[in-house]
CSV table of N, CA and C in Angstrom, one decimal:
chain,number,residue,atom,x,y,z
A,8,UNK,N,-2.9,-26.1,-15.8
A,8,UNK,CA,-1.5,-26.0,-16.2
A,8,UNK,C,-1.0,-24.6,-15.6
A,9,UNK,N,0.2,-24.7,-15.0
A,9,UNK,CA,0.7,-23.5,-14.4
A,9,UNK,C,1.4,-22.6,-15.5
A,10,UNK,N,1.4,-21.3,-15.2
A,10,UNK,CA,2.0,-20.3,-16.1
A,10,UNK,C,3.5,-20.6,-16.3
A,11,UNK,N,4.0,-20.4,-17.5
A,11,UNK,CA,5.4,-20.6,-17.8
A,11,UNK,C,6.3,-19.7,-17.0
A,12,UNK,N,5.9,-18.4,-16.9
A,12,UNK,CA,6.7,-17.4,-16.1
A,12,UNK,C,5.8,-16.7,-15.1
A,13,UNK,N,6.4,-16.2,-14.1
A,13,UNK,CA,5.7,-15.3,-13.1
A,13,UNK,C,5.8,-13.9,-13.5
A,14,UNK,N,6.8,-13.6,-14.3
A,14,UNK,CA,7.0,-12.2,-14.8
A,14,UNK,C,7.8,-12.3,-16.1
A,15,UNK,N,7.6,-11.4,-17.1
A,15,UNK,CA,8.4,-11.3,-18.2
A,15,UNK,C,8.8,-9.8,-18.3
A,16,UNK,N,10.1,-9.6,-18.2
A,16,UNK,CA,10.7,-8.3,-18.3
A,16,UNK,C,11.1,-8.1,-19.8
A,17,UNK,N,10.7,-7.0,-20.3
A,17,UNK,CA,11.1,-6.6,-21.7
A,17,UNK,C,12.3,-5.8,-21.7
A,18,UNK,N,13.5,-6.4,-22.0
A,18,UNK,CA,14.8,-5.7,-22.0
A,18,UNK,C,15.0,-5.2,-23.4
A,19,UNK,N,16.0,-4.3,-23.5
A,19,UNK,CA,16.4,-3.8,-24.8
A,19,UNK,C,16.9,-5.0,-25.8
A,20,UNK,N,17.3,-6.1,-25.2
A,20,UNK,CA,17.8,-7.2,-26.0
A,20,UNK,C,16.7,-8.3,-26.1
A,21,UNK,N,15.5,-8.1,-25.6
A,21,UNK,CA,14.5,-9.1,-25.8
A,21,UNK,C,13.9,-9.5,-24.4
A,22,UNK,N,12.8,-10.2,-24.5
A,22,UNK,CA,12.1,-10.6,-23.2
A,22,UNK,C,12.9,-11.6,-22.3
A,23,UNK,N,12.8,-11.3,-21.0
A,23,UNK,CA,13.4,-12.2,-20.0
A,23,UNK,C,12.3,-12.9,-19.2
A,24,UNK,N,12.2,-14.2,-19.4
A,24,UNK,CA,11.2,-14.9,-18.6
A,24,UNK,C,11.7,-15.2,-17.2
A,25,UNK,N,10.9,-15.0,-16.2
A,25,UNK,CA,11.3,-15.2,-14.8
A,25,UNK,C,10.4,-16.0,-14.1
A,26,UNK,N,10.9,-17.1,-13.4
A,26,UNK,CA,10.1,-18.0,-12.6
A,26,UNK,C,10.6,-17.9,-11.2
A,27,UNK,N,9.7,-17.9,-10.2
A,27,UNK,CA,10.2,-17.8,-8.8
A,27,UNK,C,9.6,-18.9,-8.0
A,28,UNK,N,10.2,-19.1,-6.9
A,28,UNK,CA,9.7,-20.0,-5.9
A,28,UNK,C,10.1,-19.5,-4.5
A,29,UNK,N,9.1,-19.1,-3.7
A,29,UNK,CA,9.3,-18.6,-2.3
A,29,UNK,C,10.2,-17.4,-2.4
A,30,UNK,N,9.9,-16.4,-3.2
A,30,UNK,CA,10.7,-15.2,-3.3
A,30,UNK,C,12.2,-15.4,-3.6
A,31,UNK,N,12.4,-16.4,-4.5
A,31,UNK,CA,13.8,-16.7,-5.0
A,31,UNK,C,13.6,-16.9,-6.5
A,32,UNK,N,14.5,-16.4,-7.3
A,32,UNK,CA,14.5,-16.7,-8.7
A,32,UNK,C,15.0,-18.2,-8.9
A,33,UNK,N,14.2,-18.9,-9.7
A,33,UNK,CA,14.7,-20.3,-10.0
A,33,UNK,C,14.9,-20.4,-11.5
A,34,UNK,N,14.4,-19.4,-12.3
A,34,UNK,CA,14.7,-19.3,-13.7
A,34,UNK,C,14.6,-17.9,-14.2
A,35,UNK,N,15.6,-17.4,-14.9
A,35,UNK,CA,15.7,-16.1,-15.5
A,35,UNK,C,16.4,-16.3,-16.8
A,36,UNK,N,15.7,-16.3,-17.9
A,36,UNK,CA,16.3,-16.6,-19.2
A,36,UNK,C,15.7,-15.7,-20.3
A,37,UNK,N,16.6,-15.4,-21.3
A,37,UNK,CA,16.1,-14.7,-22.5
A,37,UNK,C,15.2,-15.7,-23.2
A,38,UNK,N,14.0,-15.2,-23.6
A,38,UNK,CA,13.0,-16.1,-24.3
A,38,UNK,C,12.3,-15.2,-25.3
A,39,UNK,N,12.7,-15.3,-26.6
A,39,UNK,CA,12.1,-14.4,-27.6
A,39,UNK,C,10.6,-14.8,-27.9
A,40,UNK,N,10.2,-16.0,-27.4
A,40,UNK,CA,8.9,-16.5,-27.7
A,40,UNK,C,7.9,-16.2,-26.6
A,41,UNK,N,8.0,-15.1,-25.9
A,41,UNK,CA,7.1,-14.7,-24.9
A,41,UNK,C,6.8,-13.2,-24.9
A,42,UNK,N,5.8,-12.8,-24.2
A,42,UNK,CA,5.4,-11.4,-24.1
A,42,UNK,C,5.4,-11.0,-22.7
A,43,UNK,N,5.3,-9.7,-22.5
A,43,UNK,CA,5.4,-9.1,-21.2
A,43,UNK,C,4.3,-9.6,-20.2
A,44,UNK,N,4.8,-9.9,-19.0
A,44,UNK,CA,3.9,-10.1,-17.9
A,44,UNK,C,4.4,-9.2,-16.8
A,45,UNK,N,3.6,-8.3,-16.3
A,45,UNK,CA,4.0,-7.3,-15.3
A,45,UNK,C,4.2,-7.9,-14.0
A,46,UNK,N,5.1,-7.3,-13.1
A,46,UNK,CA,5.3,-7.9,-11.8
A,46,UNK,C,4.1,-7.7,-10.9
A,47,UNK,N,3.7,-8.8,-10.2
A,47,UNK,CA,2.5,-8.7,-9.3
A,47,UNK,C,2.9,-8.7,-7.8
A,48,UNK,N,4.1,-9.1,-7.5
A,48,UNK,CA,4.4,-9.1,-6.0
A,48,UNK,C,5.6,-8.1,-5.8
A,49,UNK,N,5.8,-7.8,-4.5
A,49,UNK,CA,6.8,-6.8,-4.2
A,49,UNK,C,8.2,-7.4,-4.6
A,50,UNK,N,8.4,-8.7,-4.4
A,50,UNK,CA,9.6,-9.3,-4.8
A,50,UNK,C,9.9,-9.1,-6.3
A,51,UNK,N,8.9,-9.4,-7.1
A,51,UNK,CA,9.0,-9.3,-8.6
A,51,UNK,C,9.2,-7.8,-9.0
A,52,UNK,N,8.6,-6.9,-8.3
A,52,UNK,CA,8.8,-5.5,-8.5
A,52,UNK,C,10.2,-5.1,-8.3
A,53,UNK,N,10.8,-5.7,-7.3
A,53,UNK,CA,12.3,-5.4,-7.0
A,53,UNK,C,13.1,-6.0,-8.1
A,54,UNK,N,12.8,-7.2,-8.6
A,54,UNK,CA,13.5,-7.8,-9.7
A,54,UNK,C,13.4,-6.9,-10.9
A,55,UNK,N,12.2,-6.5,-11.2
A,55,UNK,CA,12.0,-5.6,-12.4
A,55,UNK,C,12.8,-4.3,-12.2
A,56,UNK,N,12.8,-3.7,-11.0
A,56,UNK,CA,13.6,-2.5,-10.8
A,56,UNK,C,15.1,-2.7,-11.0
A,57,UNK,N,15.6,-3.8,-10.5
A,57,UNK,CA,17.1,-4.1,-10.6
A,57,UNK,C,17.4,-4.4,-12.1
A,58,UNK,N,16.6,-5.1,-12.8
A,58,UNK,CA,16.9,-5.4,-14.2
A,58,UNK,C,16.8,-4.1,-15.0
A,59,UNK,N,15.9,-3.2,-14.7
A,59,UNK,CA,15.8,-1.9,-15.3
A,59,UNK,C,17.1,-1.1,-15.1
A,60,UNK,N,17.6,-1.1,-13.9
A,60,UNK,CA,18.8,-0.4,-13.5
A,60,UNK,C,20.0,-1.0,-14.3
A,61,UNK,N,20.1,-2.3,-14.4
A,61,UNK,CA,21.2,-3.0,-15.1
A,61,UNK,C,21.2,-2.6,-16.5
A,62,UNK,N,20.1,-2.6,-17.2
A,62,UNK,CA,20.0,-2.3,-18.6
A,62,UNK,C,20.2,-0.8,-18.9
A,63,UNK,N,20.1,0.0,-17.9
A,63,UNK,CA,20.4,1.4,-18.1
A,63,UNK,C,21.8,1.8,-17.5
A,64,UNK,N,22.6,0.7,-17.4
A,64,UNK,CA,24.0,0.9,-16.9
A,64,UNK,C,24.1,1.6,-15.6
A,65,UNK,N,23.2,1.3,-14.7
A,65,UNK,CA,23.2,1.9,-13.4
A,65,UNK,C,23.3,0.9,-12.2
A,66,UNK,N,23.5,-0.3,-12.6
A,66,UNK,CA,23.6,-1.4,-11.6
A,66,UNK,C,24.7,-2.4,-12.1
A,67,UNK,N,25.7,-2.7,-11.2
A,67,UNK,CA,26.8,-3.5,-11.6
A,67,UNK,C,26.7,-4.9,-10.9
A,68,UNK,N,25.9,-5.0,-9.9
A,68,UNK,CA,25.8,-6.2,-9.1
A,68,UNK,C,24.4,-6.4,-8.6
A,69,UNK,N,23.8,-7.5,-9.0
A,69,UNK,CA,22.4,-7.8,-8.6
A,69,UNK,C,22.3,-8.2,-7.1
A,70,UNK,N,21.3,-7.8,-6.5
A,70,UNK,CA,21.0,-8.2,-5.1
A,70,UNK,C,19.6,-8.9,-5.1
A,71,UNK,N,19.6,-10.0,-5.7
A,71,UNK,CA,18.3,-10.7,-5.9
A,71,UNK,C,18.5,-12.2,-5.5
A,72,UNK,N,17.8,-12.7,-4.5
A,72,UNK,CA,18.0,-14.1,-4.1
A,72,UNK,C,17.6,-15.0,-5.2
A,73,UNK,N,18.3,-16.1,-5.3
A,73,UNK,CA,18.0,-17.2,-6.3
A,73,UNK,C,18.3,-18.5,-5.7
A,74,UNK,N,17.8,-19.5,-6.3
A,74,UNK,CA,18.1,-20.9,-6.0
A,74,UNK,C,18.5,-21.6,-7.3
A,75,UNK,N,19.6,-22.3,-7.3
A,75,UNK,CA,20.1,-23.0,-8.5
A,75,UNK,C,19.6,-24.4,-8.4
A,76,UNK,N,18.8,-24.7,-9.4
A,76,UNK,CA,18.2,-26.1,-9.6
A,76,UNK,C,19.0,-26.7,-10.7
A,77,UNK,N,20.0,-27.5,-10.3
A,77,UNK,CA,20.9,-28.1,-11.3
A,77,UNK,C,21.7,-29.2,-10.6
A,78,UNK,N,22.5,-29.9,-11.4
A,78,UNK,CA,23.4,-31.0,-10.9
A,78,UNK,C,24.4,-30.3,-10.0
A,79,UNK,N,25.1,-31.2,-9.2
A,79,UNK,CA,26.1,-30.7,-8.3
A,79,UNK,C,27.3,-30.1,-9.2
A,80,UNK,N,27.6,-30.7,-10.3
A,80,UNK,CA,28.7,-30.2,-11.1
A,80,UNK,C,28.3,-28.8,-11.7
A,81,UNK,N,27.1,-28.7,-12.2
A,81,UNK,CA,26.7,-27.4,-12.8
A,81,UNK,C,26.6,-26.4,-11.7
A,82,UNK,N,26.2,-26.7,-10.5
A,82,UNK,CA,26.2,-25.7,-9.4
A,82,UNK,C,27.6,-25.2,-9.2
A,83,UNK,N,28.5,-26.2,-9.1
A,83,UNK,CA,30.0,-25.8,-8.9
A,83,UNK,C,30.5,-24.8,-9.9
A,84,UNK,N,30.2,-25.1,-11.2
A,84,UNK,CA,30.6,-24.2,-12.3
A,84,UNK,C,29.9,-22.8,-12.1
A,85,UNK,N,28.6,-22.8,-11.9
A,85,UNK,CA,27.8,-21.6,-11.8
A,85,UNK,C,28.3,-20.7,-10.6
A,86,UNK,N,28.6,-21.4,-9.5
A,86,UNK,CA,29.1,-20.6,-8.4
A,86,UNK,C,30.4,-20.0,-8.7
A,87,UNK,N,31.2,-20.6,-9.5
A,87,UNK,CA,32.5,-20.0,-9.9
A,87,UNK,C,32.3,-18.9,-10.9
A,88,UNK,N,31.4,-19.0,-11.8
A,88,UNK,CA,31.0,-18.0,-12.8
A,88,UNK,C,30.4,-16.8,-12.0
A,89,UNK,N,29.7,-17.0,-11.0
A,89,UNK,CA,29.1,-15.9,-10.2
A,89,UNK,C,30.1,-14.9,-9.7
A,90,UNK,N,31.4,-15.4,-9.5
A,90,UNK,CA,32.4,-14.6,-9.0
A,90,UNK,C,33.0,-13.6,-10.0
A,91,UNK,N,32.6,-13.7,-11.3
A,91,UNK,CA,33.2,-12.8,-12.3
A,91,UNK,C,32.5,-11.5,-12.2
A,92,UNK,N,33.3,-10.4,-12.0
A,92,UNK,CA,32.8,-9.1,-11.8
A,92,UNK,C,32.3,-8.5,-13.1
A,93,UNK,N,31.4,-7.5,-12.9
A,93,UNK,CA,30.8,-6.7,-14.0
A,93,UNK,C,32.0,-6.1,-14.8
A,94,UNK,N,31.9,-6.3,-16.1
A,94,UNK,CA,33.0,-5.7,-17.0
A,94,UNK,C,34.2,-6.6,-17.2
A,95,UNK,N,34.3,-7.7,-16.5
A,95,UNK,CA,35.4,-8.7,-16.6
A,95,UNK,C,34.9,-9.9,-17.4
A,96,UNK,N,35.9,-10.6,-17.9
A,96,UNK,CA,35.6,-11.9,-18.5
A,96,UNK,C,36.6,-13.0,-18.0
A,97,UNK,N,36.2,-14.2,-18.1
A,97,UNK,CA,37.1,-15.3,-17.9
A,97,UNK,C,36.9,-16.3,-19.0
A,98,UNK,N,37.9,-17.1,-19.3
A,98,UNK,CA,37.7,-18.2,-20.3
A,98,UNK,C,37.1,-19.4,-19.7
A,99,UNK,N,36.6,-20.3,-20.5
A,99,UNK,CA,36.1,-21.6,-20.1
A,99,UNK,C,37.2,-22.3,-19.4
A,100,UNK,N,38.4,-22.2,-19.9
A,100,UNK,CA,39.6,-22.8,-19.3
A,100,UNK,C,39.9,-22.3,-17.9
A,101,UNK,N,39.7,-21.0,-17.7
A,101,UNK,CA,40.0,-20.3,-16.4
A,101,UNK,C,39.0,-21.0,-15.4
A,102,UNK,N,37.8,-21.1,-15.7
A,102,UNK,CA,36.8,-21.6,-14.8
A,102,UNK,C,37.1,-23.1,-14.6
A,103,UNK,N,37.4,-23.8,-15.6
A,103,UNK,CA,37.8,-25.3,-15.5
A,103,UNK,C,39.0,-25.5,-14.6
A,104,UNK,N,39.9,-24.6,-14.7
A,104,UNK,CA,41.1,-24.7,-13.8
A,104,UNK,C,40.8,-24.5,-12.4
A,105,UNK,N,39.9,-23.5,-12.1
A,105,UNK,CA,39.5,-23.2,-10.7
A,105,UNK,C,38.8,-24.4,-10.1
A,106,UNK,N,38.0,-25.1,-10.8
A,106,UNK,CA,37.2,-26.2,-10.3
A,106,UNK,C,37.8,-27.6,-10.6
A,107,UNK,N,39.0,-27.6,-11.2
A,107,UNK,CA,39.7,-28.9,-11.6
A,107,UNK,C,38.8,-29.7,-12.5
A,108,UNK,N,38.5,-29.1,-13.6
A,108,UNK,CA,37.7,-29.7,-14.6
A,108,UNK,C,38.3,-29.4,-16.0
A,109,UNK,N,37.4,-29.5,-17.0
A,109,UNK,CA,37.9,-29.2,-18.4
A,109,UNK,C,36.9,-28.2,-19.0
A,110,UNK,N,37.4,-27.5,-20.0
A,110,UNK,CA,36.6,-26.4,-20.6
A,110,UNK,C,35.3,-26.8,-21.2
A,111,UNK,N,35.3,-27.9,-21.9
A,111,UNK,CA,34.0,-28.3,-22.6
A,111,UNK,C,32.9,-28.6,-21.6
A,112,UNK,N,33.1,-29.3,-20.5
A,112,UNK,CA,31.9,-29.5,-19.6
A,112,UNK,C,31.6,-28.2,-18.9
A,113,UNK,N,32.5,-27.3,-18.7
A,113,UNK,CA,32.2,-26.0,-18.2
A,113,UNK,C,31.3,-25.3,-19.1
A,114,UNK,N,31.6,-25.3,-20.4
A,114,UNK,CA,30.7,-24.7,-21.5
A,114,UNK,C,29.3,-25.3,-21.5
A,115,UNK,N,29.2,-26.6,-21.3
A,115,UNK,CA,27.9,-27.3,-21.2
A,115,UNK,C,27.1,-26.8,-20.0
A,116,UNK,N,27.8,-26.7,-18.9
A,116,UNK,CA,27.1,-26.2,-17.7
A,116,UNK,C,26.6,-24.7,-17.9
A,117,UNK,N,27.4,-23.9,-18.5
A,117,UNK,CA,27.0,-22.5,-18.8
A,117,UNK,C,25.9,-22.5,-19.8
A,118,UNK,N,25.9,-23.4,-20.8
A,118,UNK,CA,24.8,-23.4,-21.8
A,118,UNK,C,23.5,-23.7,-21.1
A,119,UNK,N,23.5,-24.4,-20.0
A,119,UNK,CA,22.2,-24.8,-19.4
A,119,UNK,C,22.0,-24.0,-18.1
A,120,UNK,N,22.6,-22.8,-18.0
A,120,UNK,CA,22.4,-21.9,-16.9
A,120,UNK,C,20.9,-21.5,-16.8
A,121,UNK,N,20.3,-21.8,-15.7
A,121,UNK,CA,18.8,-21.4,-15.6
A,121,UNK,C,18.6,-20.0,-15.1
A,122,UNK,N,19.7,-19.3,-14.7
A,122,UNK,CA,19.6,-18.0,-14.2
A,122,UNK,C,20.5,-17.0,-14.8
A,123,UNK,N,20.2,-16.7,-16.1
A,123,UNK,CA,21.1,-15.8,-16.9
A,123,UNK,C,21.1,-14.4,-16.2
A,124,UNK,N,22.2,-13.7,-16.5
A,124,UNK,CA,22.4,-12.4,-15.9
A,124,UNK,C,22.8,-12.5,-14.4
A,125,UNK,N,22.0,-13.0,-13.6
A,125,UNK,CA,22.3,-13.1,-12.2
A,125,UNK,C,23.6,-14.0,-12.0
A,126,UNK,N,23.6,-15.1,-12.7
A,126,UNK,CA,24.8,-15.9,-12.9
A,126,UNK,C,25.3,-15.6,-14.3
A,127,UNK,N,26.4,-14.7,-14.4
A,127,UNK,CA,26.7,-14.1,-15.7
A,127,UNK,C,27.6,-15.0,-16.6
A,128,UNK,N,27.0,-16.1,-17.2
A,128,UNK,CA,27.7,-16.9,-18.1
A,128,UNK,C,28.1,-16.2,-19.4
A,129,UNK,N,27.4,-15.0,-19.6
A,129,UNK,CA,27.9,-14.2,-20.8
A,129,UNK,C,29.3,-13.7,-20.6
A,130,UNK,N,29.8,-13.7,-19.4
A,130,UNK,CA,31.1,-13.2,-19.1
A,130,UNK,C,32.2,-14.3,-19.3
A,131,UNK,N,31.8,-15.5,-19.7
A,131,UNK,CA,32.7,-16.6,-19.9
A,131,UNK,C,32.9,-16.7,-21.4
A,132,UNK,N,34.1,-16.6,-21.8
A,132,UNK,CA,34.4,-16.6,-23.3
A,132,UNK,C,35.5,-17.7,-23.6
A,133,UNK,N,35.6,-17.9,-24.9
A,133,UNK,CA,36.6,-18.9,-25.4
A,133,UNK,C,38.0,-18.2,-25.4
A,134,UNK,N,39.0,-19.0,-25.5
A,134,UNK,CA,40.4,-18.5,-25.6
A,134,UNK,C,40.6,-17.6,-26.8
A,135,UNK,N,40.0,-17.9,-27.9
A,135,UNK,CA,40.3,-17.2,-29.2
A,135,UNK,C,39.0,-16.5,-29.7
A,136,UNK,N,37.9,-16.6,-29.0
A,136,UNK,CA,36.6,-16.0,-29.5
A,136,UNK,C,35.7,-15.8,-28.3
A,137,UNK,N,34.5,-15.3,-28.6
A,137,UNK,CA,33.5,-15.1,-27.6
A,137,UNK,C,32.9,-16.4,-27.0
A,138,UNK,N,33.1,-17.5,-27.7
A,138,UNK,CA,32.5,-18.7,-27.2
A,138,UNK,C,31.0,-18.7,-27.6
A,139,UNK,N,30.2,-19.3,-26.8
A,139,UNK,CA,28.8,-19.4,-27.1
A,139,UNK,C,27.9,-18.9,-26.0
A,140,UNK,N,26.6,-19.0,-26.2
A,140,UNK,CA,25.6,-18.5,-25.2
A,140,UNK,C,24.3,-19.3,-25.4
A,141,UNK,N,23.9,-20.1,-24.4
A,141,UNK,CA,22.7,-20.8,-24.5
A,141,UNK,C,22.5,-21.7,-25.8
A,142,UNK,N,23.6,-22.2,-26.2
A,142,UNK,CA,23.6,-23.1,-27.4
A,142,UNK,C,23.9,-22.4,-28.7
A,143,UNK,N,23.9,-21.1,-28.7
A,143,UNK,CA,24.3,-20.4,-29.9
A,143,UNK,C,25.8,-20.2,-29.8
A,144,UNK,N,26.5,-20.1,-31.0
A,144,UNK,CA,27.9,-19.7,-30.9
A,144,UNK,C,28.3,-18.9,-32.1
A,145,UNK,N,29.6,-18.6,-32.3
A,145,UNK,CA,30.0,-17.7,-33.3
A,145,UNK,C,29.7,-18.3,-34.7
A,146,UNK,N,29.6,-19.6,-34.9
A,146,UNK,CA,29.3,-20.2,-36.2
A,146,UNK,C,27.8,-20.0,-36.5
A,147,UNK,N,27.0,-20.2,-35.5
A,147,UNK,CA,25.5,-20.1,-35.7
A,147,UNK,C,25.1,-18.6,-35.8
A,148,UNK,N,25.8,-17.8,-35.1
A,148,UNK,CA,25.6,-16.3,-35.0
A,148,UNK,C,24.1,-16.0,-34.8
A,149,UNK,N,23.5,-16.8,-33.9
A,149,UNK,CA,22.0,-16.7,-33.7
A,149,UNK,C,21.7,-15.6,-32.7
A,150,UNK,N,20.4,-15.6,-32.3
A,150,UNK,CA,19.9,-14.5,-31.4
A,150,UNK,C,20.6,-14.5,-30.1
A,151,UNK,N,20.9,-15.7,-29.5
A,151,UNK,CA,21.5,-15.8,-28.2
A,151,UNK,C,23.0,-15.3,-28.2
A,152,UNK,N,23.6,-15.6,-29.3
A,152,UNK,CA,25.0,-15.1,-29.5
A,152,UNK,C,25.0,-13.6,-29.6
A,153,UNK,N,24.1,-13.0,-30.3
A,153,UNK,CA,23.9,-11.6,-30.4
A,153,UNK,C,23.7,-11.0,-29.0
A,154,UNK,N,22.9,-11.6,-28.2
A,154,UNK,CA,22.6,-11.1,-26.9
A,154,UNK,C,23.9,-11.1,-26.0
A,155,UNK,N,24.7,-12.2,-26.1
A,155,UNK,CA,25.9,-12.2,-25.4
A,155,UNK,C,26.8,-11.1,-25.8
A,156,UNK,N,27.0,-10.8,-27.1
A,156,UNK,CA,27.8,-9.7,-27.6
A,156,UNK,C,27.3,-8.4,-27.0
A,157,UNK,N,26.0,-8.2,-27.0
A,157,UNK,CA,25.4,-6.9,-26.6
A,157,UNK,C,25.6,-6.8,-25.0
A,158,UNK,N,25.5,-7.9,-24.3
A,158,UNK,CA,25.7,-7.8,-22.8
A,158,UNK,C,27.1,-7.4,-22.5
A,159,UNK,N,28.0,-8.0,-23.2
A,159,UNK,CA,29.5,-7.7,-23.0
A,159,UNK,C,29.7,-6.2,-23.4
A,160,UNK,N,29.1,-5.7,-24.4
A,160,UNK,CA,29.3,-4.3,-24.8
A,160,UNK,C,28.7,-3.4,-23.8
A,161,UNK,N,27.5,-3.7,-23.2
A,161,UNK,CA,26.9,-3.0,-22.2
A,161,UNK,C,27.8,-2.8,-21.0
A,162,UNK,N,28.4,-4.0,-20.6
A,162,UNK,CA,29.2,-4.0,-19.4
A,162,UNK,C,30.6,-3.4,-19.7
A,163,UNK,N,30.9,-3.1,-20.9
A,163,UNK,CA,32.3,-2.6,-21.3
A,163,UNK,C,32.3,-1.0,-21.2
A,164,UNK,N,31.1,-0.4,-20.9
A,164,UNK,CA,31.1,1.1,-20.8
A,164,UNK,C,31.6,1.6,-19.5
């Protein structure tokens, strides 16, 4: 059985599991049910370095290659979300309008984002609230919602 992650970065907000394929990120997600795995390749060392800079508020834009493994619709949403700059937010409706869709399926595509942070779905919010993050929302007030709030606070400095 293959290892779940190639590296686990311990961020101030919890562990980030990272899976790669041919020096591209294919999965980067917050996963509280995992422990640190140190980087073993030069590519993963660079990923670790950039994540460290980001969480120390010294990096605003990642320069890490990735591959989106998702449906065509989800890729379309995520490529639009990728355009949101550090410190900015857009609503689900804003994204939907850009790709001629609706807010709810945009939210579903964001919920299933396999590359958190690099594709900053935490920057997509509701019209009247912060919206959700990886299935958590303001009503559940779970760990992922807490992470979204903290990421937005980090980027607001």
